[in-house]
């Protein structure tokens, strides 16, 4: 059920070693830790213990530029954001509920608005400019 650092790097640590700084490694470890706290809280609250695939973890610059609509300020570039598979929106819905928002605040995660992420769930370990727990990029 937990994601691993290898899941998060998606082999890109081997493909783009020159871009992978120590700071990104530290950020990525924290992101993975917090995502796992979130998945644990979600499973406990809903009984849904299925594994979640990482759709997008760390994005080196060249990868990020290929992602449609992705910003140059994307937290994926710094290892501070993670997209989890959420094909039916169940994780997004729970995250945006009162119980989910409490957990996000406790863990230290911010959620991209579910309307903007139809088949995945984007969380990040740093607040957006607005400071809102649920934000639109
Ligand atoms: Zn994302």
mmCIF file of C-alpha atoms and ligand atoms in Angstrom:
data_model
loop_
_atom_site.group_PDB
_atom_site.id
_atom_site.type_symbol
_atom_site.label_atom_id
_atom_site.label_comp_id
_atom_site.label_asym_id
_atom_site.label_seq_id
_atom_site.Cartn_x
_atom_site.Cartn_y
_atom_site.Cartn_z
ATOM 1 C CA UNK A 1 0.000 0.000 0.000
ATOM 2 C CA UNK A 2 2.926 2.327 0.683
ATOM 3 C CA UNK A 3 4.780 4.079 -2.085
ATOM 4 C CA UNK A 4 8.574 3.925 -2.183
ATOM 5 C CA UNK A 5 11.247 6.410 -3.131
ATOM 6 C CA UNK A 6 11.863 4.255 -6.229
ATOM 7 C CA UNK A 7 8.178 4.619 -7.175
ATOM 8 C CA UNK A 8 8.567 8.365 -6.749
ATOM 9 C CA UNK A 9 11.710 8.680 -8.881
ATOM 10 C CA UNK A 10 10.273 6.467 -11.677
ATOM 11 C CA UNK A 11 13.771 5.636 -12.900
ATOM 12 C CA UNK A 12 14.446 9.304 -13.579
ATOM 13 C CA UNK A 13 17.153 9.366 -10.900
ATOM 14 C CA UNK A 14 19.134 7.041 -13.187
ATOM 15 C CA UNK A 15 18.201 8.910 -16.394
ATOM 16 C CA UNK A 16 18.876 12.437 -15.132
ATOM 17 C CA UNK A 17 21.520 12.090 -12.393
ATOM 18 C CA UNK A 18 23.010 15.527 -13.156
ATOM 19 C CA UNK A 19 19.722 17.221 -12.215
ATOM 20 C CA UNK A 20 19.129 15.266 -9.042
ATOM 21 C CA UNK A 21 20.559 17.468 -6.290
ATOM 22 C CA UNK A 22 20.895 16.566 -2.623
ATOM 23 C CA UNK A 23 18.093 19.041 -1.888
ATOM 24 C CA UNK A 24 15.754 17.249 -4.307
ATOM 25 C CA UNK A 25 16.609 13.921 -2.633
ATOM 26 C CA UNK A 26 15.755 15.368 0.781
ATOM 27 C CA UNK A 27 12.522 16.871 -0.593
ATOM 28 C CA UNK A 28 11.552 13.598 -2.274
ATOM 29 C CA UNK A 29 12.058 11.571 0.899
ATOM 30 C CA UNK A 30 9.799 13.976 2.798
ATOM 31 C CA UNK A 31 7.169 13.869 0.044
ATOM 32 C CA UNK A 32 7.120 10.057 0.065
ATOM 33 C CA UNK A 33 6.859 10.002 3.855
ATOM 34 C CA UNK A 34 3.917 12.419 3.888
ATOM 35 C CA UNK A 35 2.129 10.685 1.005
ATOM 36 C CA UNK A 36 2.361 7.433 2.947
ATOM 37 C CA UNK A 37 0.873 9.096 6.030
ATOM 38 C CA UNK A 38 -1.966 10.307 3.826
ATOM 39 C CA UNK A 39 -2.568 6.881 2.279
ATOM 40 C CA UNK A 40 -2.589 5.340 5.741
ATOM 41 C CA UNK A 41 -5.143 7.868 7.006
ATOM 42 C CA UNK A 42 -7.264 7.381 3.867
ATOM 43 C CA UNK A 43 -7.203 3.580 4.241
ATOM 44 C CA UNK A 44 -8.098 3.809 7.914
ATOM 45 C CA UNK A 45 -11.007 6.164 7.236
ATOM 46 C CA UNK A 46 -12.452 4.457 4.170
ATOM 47 C CA UNK A 47 -11.292 0.839 4.278
ATOM 48 C CA UNK A 48 -9.832 1.280 0.790
ATOM 49 C CA UNK A 49 -6.382 -0.282 1.123
ATOM 50 C CA UNK A 50 -5.630 -0.767 -2.568
ATOM 51 C CA UNK A 51 -2.154 0.244 -3.709
ATOM 52 C CA UNK A 52 -1.918 3.610 -5.453
ATOM 53 C CA UNK A 53 0.384 3.982 -8.406
ATOM 54 C CA UNK A 54 2.547 7.098 -8.638
ATOM 55 C CA UNK A 55 1.446 8.724 -11.909
ATOM 56 C CA UNK A 56 4.068 11.416 -11.669
ATOM 57 C CA UNK A 57 6.756 11.986 -9.080
ATOM 58 C CA UNK A 58 9.952 13.908 -9.551
ATOM 59 C CA UNK A 59 10.141 15.653 -12.918
ATOM 60 C CA UNK A 60 13.465 16.723 -14.337
ATOM 61 C CA UNK A 61 13.251 19.854 -16.494
ATOM 62 C CA UNK A 62 13.084 18.004 -19.836
ATOM 63 C CA UNK A 63 10.295 15.751 -18.534
ATOM 64 C CA UNK A 64 8.357 18.643 -17.064
ATOM 65 C CA UNK A 65 8.430 20.535 -20.364
ATOM 66 C CA UNK A 66 6.764 17.574 -22.078
ATOM 67 C CA UNK A 67 3.847 17.583 -19.620
ATOM 68 C CA UNK A 68 0.979 19.538 -21.094
ATOM 69 C CA UNK A 69 -0.085 22.461 -18.916
ATOM 70 C CA UNK A 70 2.725 21.937 -16.452
ATOM 71 C CA UNK A 71 4.186 25.104 -14.991
ATOM 72 C CA UNK A 72 7.875 25.952 -14.758
ATOM 73 C CA UNK A 73 7.130 26.539 -11.088
ATOM 74 C CA UNK A 74 5.744 23.015 -10.674
ATOM 75 C CA UNK A 75 6.635 21.489 -7.348
ATOM 76 C CA UNK A 76 7.321 18.247 -9.213
ATOM 77 C CA UNK A 77 10.598 19.862 -10.362
ATOM 78 C CA UNK A 78 11.839 20.184 -6.800
ATOM 79 C CA UNK A 79 10.593 16.807 -5.571
ATOM 80 C CA UNK A 80 7.882 18.432 -3.485
ATOM 81 C CA UNK A 81 4.773 17.145 -5.310
ATOM 82 C CA UNK A 82 3.293 13.766 -6.146
ATOM 83 C CA UNK A 83 0.471 12.640 -8.429
ATOM 84 C CA UNK A 84 -1.289 9.467 -7.289
ATOM 85 C CA UNK A 85 -3.521 7.397 -9.518
ATOM 86 C CA UNK A 86 -7.133 8.258 -8.693
ATOM 87 C CA UNK A 87 -9.128 7.089 -11.686
ATOM 88 C CA UNK A 88 -12.507 7.285 -9.944
ATOM 89 C CA UNK A 89 -11.734 10.361 -7.843
ATOM 90 C CA UNK A 90 -12.241 8.576 -4.523
ATOM 91 C CA UNK A 91 -8.982 9.784 -2.992
ATOM 92 C CA UNK A 92 -9.545 13.371 -4.169
ATOM 93 C CA UNK A 93 -13.077 13.347 -2.753
ATOM 94 C CA UNK A 94 -11.914 12.109 0.620
ATOM 95 C CA UNK A 95 -9.008 14.600 0.720
ATOM 96 C CA UNK A 96 -11.440 17.472 0.076
ATOM 97 C CA UNK A 97 -13.833 16.296 2.815
ATOM 98 C CA UNK A 98 -13.709 17.700 6.335
ATOM 99 C CA UNK A 99 -11.892 14.625 7.636
ATOM 100 C CA UNK A 100 -9.464 14.679 4.707
ATOM 101 C CA UNK A 101 -8.698 18.375 5.076
ATOM 102 C CA UNK A 102 -7.926 17.845 8.762
ATOM 103 C CA UNK A 103 -5.482 15.076 7.827
ATOM 104 C CA UNK A 104 -3.842 17.173 5.094
ATOM 105 C CA UNK A 105 -3.274 19.955 7.626
ATOM 106 C CA UNK A 106 -1.952 17.546 10.262
ATOM 107 C CA UNK A 107 0.437 15.867 7.813
ATOM 108 C CA UNK A 108 1.503 19.024 5.982
ATOM 109 C CA UNK A 109 0.138 18.526 2.491
ATOM 110 C CA UNK A 110 -1.703 20.799 0.049
ATOM 111 C CA UNK A 111 -4.147 19.478 -2.553
ATOM 112 C CA UNK A 112 -4.692 20.670 -6.104
ATOM 113 C CA UNK A 113 -8.421 21.154 -6.622
ATOM 114 C CA UNK A 114 -10.061 17.853 -7.680
ATOM 115 C CA UNK A 115 -11.756 19.638 -10.623
ATOM 116 C CA UNK A 116 -8.303 20.194 -12.120
ATOM 117 C CA UNK A 117 -7.099 16.610 -11.581
ATOM 118 C CA UNK A 118 -9.831 14.300 -12.979
ATOM 119 C CA UNK A 119 -7.968 10.959 -12.892
ATOM 120 C CA UNK A 120 -5.211 11.675 -10.416
ATOM 121 C CA UNK A 121 -4.635 13.316 -7.038
ATOM 122 C CA UNK A 122 -1.907 15.979 -6.762
ATOM 123 C CA UNK A 123 -0.520 16.720 -3.321
ATOM 124 C CA UNK A 124 2.498 18.816 -2.394
ATOM 125 C CA UNK A 125 4.509 19.448 0.746
ATOM 126 C CA UNK A 126 4.669 23.232 0.377
ATOM 127 C CA UNK A 127 1.798 25.717 0.282
ATOM 128 C CA UNK A 128 0.775 27.372 -2.988
ATOM 129 C CA UNK A 129 1.015 31.145 -3.305
ATOM 130 C CA UNK A 130 -2.579 31.506 -2.100
ATOM 131 C CA UNK A 131 -1.797 29.517 1.027
ATOM 132 C CA UNK A 132 -5.083 27.639 0.567
ATOM 133 C CA UNK A 133 -5.110 23.963 1.580
ATOM 134 C CA UNK A 134 -7.014 23.190 -1.650
ATOM 135 C CA UNK A 135 -5.814 25.315 -4.541
ATOM 136 C CA UNK A 136 -6.009 25.877 -8.259
ATOM 137 C CA UNK A 137 -2.638 26.323 -9.940
HETATM 138 ZN ZN1 LIG B 1 0.982 17.069 -10.012
#
